[in-house]
Short mmCIF file of C-alpha atoms and ligand atoms in Angstrom, two decimals:
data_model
loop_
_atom_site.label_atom_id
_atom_site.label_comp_id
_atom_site.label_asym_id
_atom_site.label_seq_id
_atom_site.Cartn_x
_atom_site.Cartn_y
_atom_site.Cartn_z
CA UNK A 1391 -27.82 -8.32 -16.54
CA UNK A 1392 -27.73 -11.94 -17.84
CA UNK A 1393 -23.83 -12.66 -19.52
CA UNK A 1394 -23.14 -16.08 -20.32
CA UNK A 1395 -21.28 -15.22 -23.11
CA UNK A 1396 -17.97 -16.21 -24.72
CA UNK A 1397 -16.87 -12.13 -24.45
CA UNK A 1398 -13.43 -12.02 -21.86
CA UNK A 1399 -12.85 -15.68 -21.46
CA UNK A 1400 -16.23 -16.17 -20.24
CA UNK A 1401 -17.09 -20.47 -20.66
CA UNK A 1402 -20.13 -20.65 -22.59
CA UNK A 1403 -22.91 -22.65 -20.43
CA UNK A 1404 -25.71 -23.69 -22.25
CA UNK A 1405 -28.88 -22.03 -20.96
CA UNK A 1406 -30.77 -25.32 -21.64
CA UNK A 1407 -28.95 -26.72 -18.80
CA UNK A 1408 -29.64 -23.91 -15.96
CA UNK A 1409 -33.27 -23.00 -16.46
CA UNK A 1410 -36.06 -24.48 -15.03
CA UNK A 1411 -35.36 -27.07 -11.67
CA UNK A 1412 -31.80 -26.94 -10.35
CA UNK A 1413 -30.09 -30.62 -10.26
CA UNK A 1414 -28.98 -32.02 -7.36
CA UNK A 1415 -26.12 -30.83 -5.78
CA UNK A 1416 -23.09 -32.57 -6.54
CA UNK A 1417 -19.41 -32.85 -5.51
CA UNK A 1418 -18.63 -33.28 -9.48
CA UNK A 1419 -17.09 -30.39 -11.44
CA UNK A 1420 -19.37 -28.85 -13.98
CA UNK A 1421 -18.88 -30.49 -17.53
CA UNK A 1422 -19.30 -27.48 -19.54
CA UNK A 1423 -17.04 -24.89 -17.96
CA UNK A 1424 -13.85 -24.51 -19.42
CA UNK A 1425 -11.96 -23.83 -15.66
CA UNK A 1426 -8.82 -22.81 -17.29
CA UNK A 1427 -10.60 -19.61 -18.83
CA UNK A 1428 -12.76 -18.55 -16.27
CA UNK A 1429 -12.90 -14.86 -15.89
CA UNK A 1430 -15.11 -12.71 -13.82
CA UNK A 1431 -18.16 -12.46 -15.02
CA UNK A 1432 -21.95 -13.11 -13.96
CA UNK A 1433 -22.76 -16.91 -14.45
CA UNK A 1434 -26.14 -17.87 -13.63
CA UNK A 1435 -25.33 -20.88 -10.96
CA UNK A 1436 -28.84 -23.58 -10.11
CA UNK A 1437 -29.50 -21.86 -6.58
CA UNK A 1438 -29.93 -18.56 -4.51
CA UNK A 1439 -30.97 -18.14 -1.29
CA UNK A 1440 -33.28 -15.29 -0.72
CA UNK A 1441 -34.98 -14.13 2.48
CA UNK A 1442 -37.51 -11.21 3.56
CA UNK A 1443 -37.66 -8.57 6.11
CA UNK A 1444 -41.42 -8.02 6.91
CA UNK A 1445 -43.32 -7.06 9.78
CA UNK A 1446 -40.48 -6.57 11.73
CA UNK A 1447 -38.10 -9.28 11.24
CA UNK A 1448 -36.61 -11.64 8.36
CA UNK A 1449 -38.36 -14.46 7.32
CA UNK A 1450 -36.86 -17.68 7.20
CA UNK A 1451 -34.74 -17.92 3.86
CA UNK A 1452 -35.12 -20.52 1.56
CA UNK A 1453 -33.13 -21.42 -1.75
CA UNK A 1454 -34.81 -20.30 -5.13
CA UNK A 1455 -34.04 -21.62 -8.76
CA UNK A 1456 -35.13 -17.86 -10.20
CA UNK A 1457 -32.49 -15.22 -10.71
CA UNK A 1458 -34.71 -12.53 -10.92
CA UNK A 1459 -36.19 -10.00 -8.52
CA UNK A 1460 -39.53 -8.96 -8.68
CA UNK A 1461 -39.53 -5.93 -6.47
CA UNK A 1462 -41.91 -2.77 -6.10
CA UNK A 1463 -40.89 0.35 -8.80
CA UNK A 1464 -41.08 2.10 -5.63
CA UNK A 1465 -38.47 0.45 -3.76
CA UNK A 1466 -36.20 2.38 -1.89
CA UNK A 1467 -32.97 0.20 -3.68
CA UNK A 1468 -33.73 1.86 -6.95
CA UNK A 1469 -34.47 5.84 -6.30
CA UNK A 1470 -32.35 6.36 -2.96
CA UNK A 1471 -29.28 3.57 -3.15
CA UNK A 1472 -31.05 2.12 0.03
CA UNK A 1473 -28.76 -1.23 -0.16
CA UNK A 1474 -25.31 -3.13 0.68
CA UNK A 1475 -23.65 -5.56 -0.33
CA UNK A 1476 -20.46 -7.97 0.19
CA UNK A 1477 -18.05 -10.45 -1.34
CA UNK A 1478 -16.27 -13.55 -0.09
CA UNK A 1479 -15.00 -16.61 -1.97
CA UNK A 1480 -14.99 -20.39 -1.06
CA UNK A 1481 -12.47 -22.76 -1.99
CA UNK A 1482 -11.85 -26.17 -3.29
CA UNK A 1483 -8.85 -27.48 -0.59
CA UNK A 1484 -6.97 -30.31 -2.27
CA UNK A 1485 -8.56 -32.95 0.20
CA UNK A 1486 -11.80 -31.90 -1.28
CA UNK A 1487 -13.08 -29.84 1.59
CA UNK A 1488 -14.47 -26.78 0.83
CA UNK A 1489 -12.81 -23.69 2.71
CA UNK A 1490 -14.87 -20.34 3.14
CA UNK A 1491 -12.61 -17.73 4.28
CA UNK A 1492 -13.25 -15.47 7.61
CA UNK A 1493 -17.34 -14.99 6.24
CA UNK A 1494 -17.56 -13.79 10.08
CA UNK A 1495 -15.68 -10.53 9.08
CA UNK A 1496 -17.93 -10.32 6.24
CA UNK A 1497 -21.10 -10.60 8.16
CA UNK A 1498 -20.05 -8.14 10.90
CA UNK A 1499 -19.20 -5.40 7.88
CA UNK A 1500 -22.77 -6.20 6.51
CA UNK A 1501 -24.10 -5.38 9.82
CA UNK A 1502 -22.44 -2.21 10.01
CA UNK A 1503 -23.15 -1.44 6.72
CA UNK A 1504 -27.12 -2.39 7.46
CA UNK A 1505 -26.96 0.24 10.61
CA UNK A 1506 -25.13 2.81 8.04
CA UNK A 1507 -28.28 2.62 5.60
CA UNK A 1508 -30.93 2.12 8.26
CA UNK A 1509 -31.52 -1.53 6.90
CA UNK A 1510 -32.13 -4.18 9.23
CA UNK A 1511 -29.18 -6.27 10.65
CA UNK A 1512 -28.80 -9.66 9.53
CA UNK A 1513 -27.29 -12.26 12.12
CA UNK A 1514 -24.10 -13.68 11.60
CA UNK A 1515 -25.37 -17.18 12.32
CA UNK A 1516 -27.86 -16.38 9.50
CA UNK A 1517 -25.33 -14.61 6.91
CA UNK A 1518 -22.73 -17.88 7.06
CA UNK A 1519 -25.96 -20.32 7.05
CA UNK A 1520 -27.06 -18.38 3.52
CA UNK A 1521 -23.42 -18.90 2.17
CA UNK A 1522 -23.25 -22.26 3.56
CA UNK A 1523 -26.59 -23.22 2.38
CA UNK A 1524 -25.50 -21.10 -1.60
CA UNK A 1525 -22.20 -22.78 -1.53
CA UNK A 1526 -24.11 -26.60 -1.10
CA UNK A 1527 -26.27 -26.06 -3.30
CA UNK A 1528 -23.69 -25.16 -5.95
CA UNK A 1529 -21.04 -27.43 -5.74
CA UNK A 1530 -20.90 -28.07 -9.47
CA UNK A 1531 -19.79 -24.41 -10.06
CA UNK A 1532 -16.82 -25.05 -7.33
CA UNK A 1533 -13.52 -24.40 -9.36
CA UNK A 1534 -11.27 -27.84 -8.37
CA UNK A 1535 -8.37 -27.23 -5.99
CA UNK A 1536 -5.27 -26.22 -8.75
CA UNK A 1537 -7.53 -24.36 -11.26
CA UNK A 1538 -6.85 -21.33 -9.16
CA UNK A 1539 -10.29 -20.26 -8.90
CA UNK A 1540 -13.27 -20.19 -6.53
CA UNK A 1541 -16.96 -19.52 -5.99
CA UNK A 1542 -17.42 -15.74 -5.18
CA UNK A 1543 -20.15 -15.27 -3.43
CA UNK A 1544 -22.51 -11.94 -3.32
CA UNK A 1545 -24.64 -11.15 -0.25
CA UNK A 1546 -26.77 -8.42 0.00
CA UNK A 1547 -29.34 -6.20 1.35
CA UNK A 1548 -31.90 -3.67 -0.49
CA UNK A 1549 -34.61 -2.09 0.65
CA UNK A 1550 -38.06 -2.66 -1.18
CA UNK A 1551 -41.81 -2.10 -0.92
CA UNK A 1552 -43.88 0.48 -2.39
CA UNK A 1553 -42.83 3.98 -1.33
CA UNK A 1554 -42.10 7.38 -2.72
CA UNK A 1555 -40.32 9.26 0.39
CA UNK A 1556 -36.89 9.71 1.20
CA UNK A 1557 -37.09 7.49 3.97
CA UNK A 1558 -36.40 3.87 4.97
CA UNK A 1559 -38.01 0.87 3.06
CA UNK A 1560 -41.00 -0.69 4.67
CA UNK A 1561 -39.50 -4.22 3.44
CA UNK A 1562 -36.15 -5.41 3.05
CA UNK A 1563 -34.35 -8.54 0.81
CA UNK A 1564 -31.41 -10.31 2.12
CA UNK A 1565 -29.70 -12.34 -1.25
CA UNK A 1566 -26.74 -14.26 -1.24
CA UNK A 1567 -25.83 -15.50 -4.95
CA UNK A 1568 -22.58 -17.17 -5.70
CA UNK A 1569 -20.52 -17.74 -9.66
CA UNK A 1570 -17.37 -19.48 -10.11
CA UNK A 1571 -14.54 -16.96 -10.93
CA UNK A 1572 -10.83 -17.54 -12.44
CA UNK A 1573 -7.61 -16.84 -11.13
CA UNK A 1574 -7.29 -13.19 -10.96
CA UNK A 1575 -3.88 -13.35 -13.17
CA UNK A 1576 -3.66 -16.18 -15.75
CA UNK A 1577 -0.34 -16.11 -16.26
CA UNK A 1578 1.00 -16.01 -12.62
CA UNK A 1579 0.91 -12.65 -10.60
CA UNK A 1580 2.41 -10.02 -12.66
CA UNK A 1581 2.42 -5.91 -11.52
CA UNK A 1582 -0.15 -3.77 -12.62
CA UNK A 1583 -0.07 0.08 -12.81
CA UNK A 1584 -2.27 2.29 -11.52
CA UNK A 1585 -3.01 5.98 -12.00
CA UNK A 1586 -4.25 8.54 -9.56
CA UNK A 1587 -7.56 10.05 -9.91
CA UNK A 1588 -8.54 13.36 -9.18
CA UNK A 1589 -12.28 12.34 -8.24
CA UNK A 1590 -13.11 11.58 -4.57
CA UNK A 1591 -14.92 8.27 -4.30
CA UNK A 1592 -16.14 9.05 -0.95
CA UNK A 1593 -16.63 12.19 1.23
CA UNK A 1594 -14.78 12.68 4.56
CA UNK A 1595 -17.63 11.66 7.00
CA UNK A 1596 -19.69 10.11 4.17
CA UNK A 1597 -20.53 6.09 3.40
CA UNK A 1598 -17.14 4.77 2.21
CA UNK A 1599 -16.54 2.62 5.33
CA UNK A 1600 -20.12 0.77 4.30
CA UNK A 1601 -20.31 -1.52 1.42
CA UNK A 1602 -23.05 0.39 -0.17
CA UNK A 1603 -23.41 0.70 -4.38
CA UNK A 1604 -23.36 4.63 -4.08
CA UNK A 1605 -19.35 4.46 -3.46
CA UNK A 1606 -19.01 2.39 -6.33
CA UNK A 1607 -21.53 4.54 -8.85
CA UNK A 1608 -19.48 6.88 -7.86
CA UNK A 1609 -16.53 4.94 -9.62
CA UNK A 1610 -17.78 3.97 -12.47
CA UNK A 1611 -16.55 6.92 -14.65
CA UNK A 1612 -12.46 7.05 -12.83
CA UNK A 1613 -12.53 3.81 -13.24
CA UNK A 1614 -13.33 4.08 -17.35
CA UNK A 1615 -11.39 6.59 -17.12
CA UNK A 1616 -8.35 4.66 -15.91
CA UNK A 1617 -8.98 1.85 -18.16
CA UNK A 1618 -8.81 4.27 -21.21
CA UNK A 1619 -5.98 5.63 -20.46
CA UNK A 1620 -4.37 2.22 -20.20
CA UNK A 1621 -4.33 1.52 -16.66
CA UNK A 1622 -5.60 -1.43 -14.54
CA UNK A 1623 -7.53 1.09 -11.79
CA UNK A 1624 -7.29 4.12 -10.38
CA UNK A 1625 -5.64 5.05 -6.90
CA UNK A 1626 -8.49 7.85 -4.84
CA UNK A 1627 -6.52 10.34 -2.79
CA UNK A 1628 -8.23 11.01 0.76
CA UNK A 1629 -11.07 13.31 -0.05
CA UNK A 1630 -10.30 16.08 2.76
CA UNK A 1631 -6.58 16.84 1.82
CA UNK A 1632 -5.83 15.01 -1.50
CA UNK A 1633 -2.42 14.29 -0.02
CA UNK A 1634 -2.58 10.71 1.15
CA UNK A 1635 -3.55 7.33 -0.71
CA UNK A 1636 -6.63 5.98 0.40
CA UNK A 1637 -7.17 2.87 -1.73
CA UNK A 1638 -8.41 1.88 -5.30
CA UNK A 1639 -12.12 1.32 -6.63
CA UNK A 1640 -12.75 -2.08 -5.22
CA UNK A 1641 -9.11 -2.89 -3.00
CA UNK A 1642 -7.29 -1.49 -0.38
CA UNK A 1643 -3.60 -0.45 -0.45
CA UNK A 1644 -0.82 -1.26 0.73
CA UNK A 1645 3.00 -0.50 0.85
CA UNK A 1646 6.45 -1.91 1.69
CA UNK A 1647 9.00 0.09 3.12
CA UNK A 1648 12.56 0.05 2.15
CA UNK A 1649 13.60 -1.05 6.00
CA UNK A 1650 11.09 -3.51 5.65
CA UNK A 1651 7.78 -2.42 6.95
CA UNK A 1652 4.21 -3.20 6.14
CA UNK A 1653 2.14 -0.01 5.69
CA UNK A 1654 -1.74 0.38 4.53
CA UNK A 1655 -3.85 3.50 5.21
CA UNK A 1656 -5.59 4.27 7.37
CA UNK A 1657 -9.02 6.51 7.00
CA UNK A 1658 -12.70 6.86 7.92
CA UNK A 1659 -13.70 6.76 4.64
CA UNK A 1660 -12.03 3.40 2.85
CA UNK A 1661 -13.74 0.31 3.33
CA UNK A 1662 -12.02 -2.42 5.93
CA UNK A 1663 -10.63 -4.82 3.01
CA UNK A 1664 -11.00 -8.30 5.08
CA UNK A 1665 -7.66 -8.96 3.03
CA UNK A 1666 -6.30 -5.97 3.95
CA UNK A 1667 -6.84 -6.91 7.46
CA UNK A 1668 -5.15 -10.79 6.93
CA UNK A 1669 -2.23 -8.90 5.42
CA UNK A 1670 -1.68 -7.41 8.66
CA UNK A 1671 -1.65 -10.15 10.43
CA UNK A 1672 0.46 -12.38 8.09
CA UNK A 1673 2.88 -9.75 7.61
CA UNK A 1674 3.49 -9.70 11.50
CA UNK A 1675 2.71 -13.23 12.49
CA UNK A 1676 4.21 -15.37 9.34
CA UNK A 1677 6.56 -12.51 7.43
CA UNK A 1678 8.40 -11.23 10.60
CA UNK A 1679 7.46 -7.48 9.30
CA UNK A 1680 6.88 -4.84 11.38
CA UNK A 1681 2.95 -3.93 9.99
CA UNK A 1682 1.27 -0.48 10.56
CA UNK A 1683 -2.22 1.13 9.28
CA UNK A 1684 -1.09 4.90 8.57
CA UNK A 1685 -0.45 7.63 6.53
CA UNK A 1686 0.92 6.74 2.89
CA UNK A 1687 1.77 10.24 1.08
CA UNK A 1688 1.57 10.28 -2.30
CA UNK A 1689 4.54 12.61 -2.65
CA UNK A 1690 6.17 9.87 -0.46
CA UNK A 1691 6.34 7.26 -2.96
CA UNK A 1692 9.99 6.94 -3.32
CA UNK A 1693 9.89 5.61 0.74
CA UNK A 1694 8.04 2.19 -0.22
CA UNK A 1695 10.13 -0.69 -2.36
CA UNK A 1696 7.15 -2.16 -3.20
CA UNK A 1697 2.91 -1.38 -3.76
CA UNK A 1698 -0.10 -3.45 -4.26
CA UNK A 1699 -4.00 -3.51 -4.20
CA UNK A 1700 -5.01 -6.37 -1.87
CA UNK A 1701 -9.01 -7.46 -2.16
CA UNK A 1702 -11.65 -11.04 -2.59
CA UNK A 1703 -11.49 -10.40 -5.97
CA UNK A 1704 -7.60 -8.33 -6.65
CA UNK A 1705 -6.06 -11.32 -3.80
CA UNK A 1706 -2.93 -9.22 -4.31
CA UNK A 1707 -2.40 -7.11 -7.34
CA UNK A 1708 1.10 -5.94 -7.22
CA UNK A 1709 1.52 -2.32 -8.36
CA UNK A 1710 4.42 -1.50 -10.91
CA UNK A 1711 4.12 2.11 -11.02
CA UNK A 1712 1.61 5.11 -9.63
CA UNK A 1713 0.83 8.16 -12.50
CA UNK A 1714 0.45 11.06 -9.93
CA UNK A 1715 -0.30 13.82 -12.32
CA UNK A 1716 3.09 14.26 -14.93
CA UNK A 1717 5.07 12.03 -12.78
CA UNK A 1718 5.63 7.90 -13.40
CA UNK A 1719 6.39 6.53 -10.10
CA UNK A 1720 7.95 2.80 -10.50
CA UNK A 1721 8.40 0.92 -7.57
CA UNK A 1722 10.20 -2.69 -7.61
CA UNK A 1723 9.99 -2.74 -11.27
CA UNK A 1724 7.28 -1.93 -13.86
CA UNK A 1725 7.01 -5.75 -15.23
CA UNK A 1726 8.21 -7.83 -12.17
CA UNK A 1727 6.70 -8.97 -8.50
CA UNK A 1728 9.14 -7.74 -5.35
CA UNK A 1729 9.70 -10.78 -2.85
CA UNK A 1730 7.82 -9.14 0.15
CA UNK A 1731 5.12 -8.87 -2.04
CA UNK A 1732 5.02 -12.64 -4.03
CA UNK A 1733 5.80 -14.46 -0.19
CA UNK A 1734 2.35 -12.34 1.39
CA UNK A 1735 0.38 -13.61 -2.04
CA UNK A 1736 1.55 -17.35 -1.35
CA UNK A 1737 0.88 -16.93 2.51
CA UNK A 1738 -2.65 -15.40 1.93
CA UNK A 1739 -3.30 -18.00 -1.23
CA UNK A 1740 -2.03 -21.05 0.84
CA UNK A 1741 -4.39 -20.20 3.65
CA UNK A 1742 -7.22 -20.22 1.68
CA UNK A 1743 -7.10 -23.29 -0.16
CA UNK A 1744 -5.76 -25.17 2.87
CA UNK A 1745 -1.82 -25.52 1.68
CA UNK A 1746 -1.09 -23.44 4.64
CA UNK A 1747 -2.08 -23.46 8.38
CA UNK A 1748 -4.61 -20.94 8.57
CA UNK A 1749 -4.68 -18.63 11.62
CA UNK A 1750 -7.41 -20.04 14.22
CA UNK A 1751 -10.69 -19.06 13.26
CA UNK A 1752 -10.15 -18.11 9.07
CA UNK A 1753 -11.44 -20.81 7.70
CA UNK A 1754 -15.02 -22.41 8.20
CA UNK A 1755 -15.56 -25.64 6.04
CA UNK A 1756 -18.79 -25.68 3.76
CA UNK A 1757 -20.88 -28.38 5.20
CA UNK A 1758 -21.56 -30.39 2.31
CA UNK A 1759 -25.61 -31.51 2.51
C1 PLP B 1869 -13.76 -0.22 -2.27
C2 PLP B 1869 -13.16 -1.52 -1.82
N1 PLP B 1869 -12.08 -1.49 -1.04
C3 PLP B 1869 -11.51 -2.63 -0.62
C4 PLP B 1869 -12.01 -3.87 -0.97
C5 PLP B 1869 -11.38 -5.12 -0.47
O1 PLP B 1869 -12.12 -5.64 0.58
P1 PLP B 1869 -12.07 -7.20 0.91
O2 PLP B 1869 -10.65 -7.53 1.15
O3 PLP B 1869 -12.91 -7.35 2.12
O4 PLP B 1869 -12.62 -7.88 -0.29
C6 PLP B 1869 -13.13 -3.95 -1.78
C7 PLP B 1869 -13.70 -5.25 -2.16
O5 PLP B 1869 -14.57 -5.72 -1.53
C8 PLP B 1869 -13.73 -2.75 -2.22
O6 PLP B 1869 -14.81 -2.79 -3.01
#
């Protein structure tokens, strides 16, 4: 789907100026997008890297001007889900540098996803060359350091070729587009309620550890759901008991205890947030907090002081209240952010744009070409 429209804050590009051969990359901001009311939506940027899997191993990749995919009706994407995908952001830093953050975690979940679906592994070295190589190419699209916002950048894999079987693709497509996205809260970081939903996202031993778009068709509808009944997501309990939080459609959870302590969930079937995973650390290493991956009832809420979602695209959504069937659960307060919660956003955010020391290894520069 094509959306450069003005619908949600969306800048309006003029098509005239991305069709056809993409312009040298620049270090210059692009004139026409209004960075101030940037949402998240699809912006066709000048380049995409694209690379096949044939005959037994991926071709070398190469950037393309053309957004669209011409792929067999018989490819294994379409009928059987036969794909994976993953998201990661790079950053303007305020000396102009240009900060991807921890793409190695991202490329080792692609992997495992890839083994998950029976798709072909793509090399770490080659993953953070496509984003490098995306990123370079689209410099113009780079939100400036104090905009608040950032390139996100989508890498996938999808199986393709012509086949009719329930079986693996003969040929594969490894992607990597990227589109310059706002600051997940315009006004400054404000809670958000959620409401719990009684559909399972994932089964017990099923594919919600992979990145794969079945988990997230099967969100669509809780997820409308949630939205029409006024709330920002919806919260999946663990599919095998229903008795624990597991985390929301696209972010994990997490949890701060009134003594102090950092909880997320653990489960087999939520996906490793990357964010999620920095939390941890931060919390430990920066915050002082004890931090734990465990059980989080959700008749249990009144233990935690404070809630959020934590994702690339949520950074940290902080939770006012849960709607667990009749019951309203606030935590700090509905309408304000609790401290533990505000000082992990500024850690996190600070790493990423380079205001804060990042922990060795989390940030790779873009090398500009
Ligand atoms: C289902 C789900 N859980 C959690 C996350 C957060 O993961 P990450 O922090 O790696 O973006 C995402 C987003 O990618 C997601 O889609």
């Amino acid at each position: 789907m094509t959306d450069n429209s003005t619908a949600a804050g969306i800048p309006t590009i003029d098509p005239a100026t991305l069709d056809g051969t993409a312009p040298e990359a620049t270090a210059s901001a692009h004139p026409e997008i209004d960075w101030a009311t940037l949402g998240f939506s699809y912006i066709r940027t000048d380049l995409r890297y694209l690379a096949h899997w044939k005959d037994g191993a991926w071709q070398p990749g190469q950037l393309t001007a053309d957004n669209v995919l011409h792929i067999s009706e018989g490819s294994t994407a379409l009928h059987y889900g036969q794909q994976c995908f993953e998201g990661l952001k790079a950053y303007r830093a305020k000396d102009g540098t240009v900060n991807l953050f921890r793409p190695d975690m991202n490329a080792a979940r692609m992997r495992r996803s890839c083994d998950r679906l029976l798709m072909p592994q793509v090399t770490d070295e080659m993953f953070i060359d496509a984003c490098q190589q995306v990123v370079a190419a689209n410099l113009r699209f780079l939100p400036p350091y104090g905009t608040g916002g950032s390139l996100y950048l989508r890498p996938f894999v999808i199986g393709v070729g012509d086949n009719i079987g329930v079986r693996t693709a003969p040929e594969f497509i490894f992607a990597v587009f990227c589109l310059p996205v706002g600051p997940y809260f315009k006004g400054g970081l404000s809670p958000v309620n959620f409401v719990v939903s009684e559909y399972d996202r994932a089964a017990p031993n099923g594919t919600g550890a992979a990145k794969v778009g079945g988990n997230y068709a099967a969100s669509l509808m809780p997820n409308r759901d949630a939205h029409q009944q006024g709330f920002g997501d919806c919260i999946y309990l663990d599919p095998e008991t229903h008795t624990k939080i597991e985390e929301v459609g696209s972010a994990n959870f997490f949890a701060i205890t009134h003594e102090g302590r950092f909880v997320t969930p653990k489960s087999p079937s939520i996906l490793a947030s990357i964010t999620k995973l920095s939390l941890l650390d931060l919390a430990r290493d920066r915050l002082g907090l004890e931090a734990v991956e465990g059980d989080v009832f959700i008749d249990d809420l009144s233990a935690y002081k404070e809630a959020g979602a934590c994702g690339t695209a949520a950074v940290i959504t902080p939770i006012g209240g849960i709607q667990y069937k009749d019951d309203f659960h606030v935590f700090y307060s509905e309408t304000e952010v609790g401290p533990v919660t505000r000082r992990l956003y500024q850690e996190l955010t600070g790493v990423q744009y380079g205001d804060v020391e990042a922990p060795a290894g989390w940030i790779v520069k873009v090398q500009e070409r």
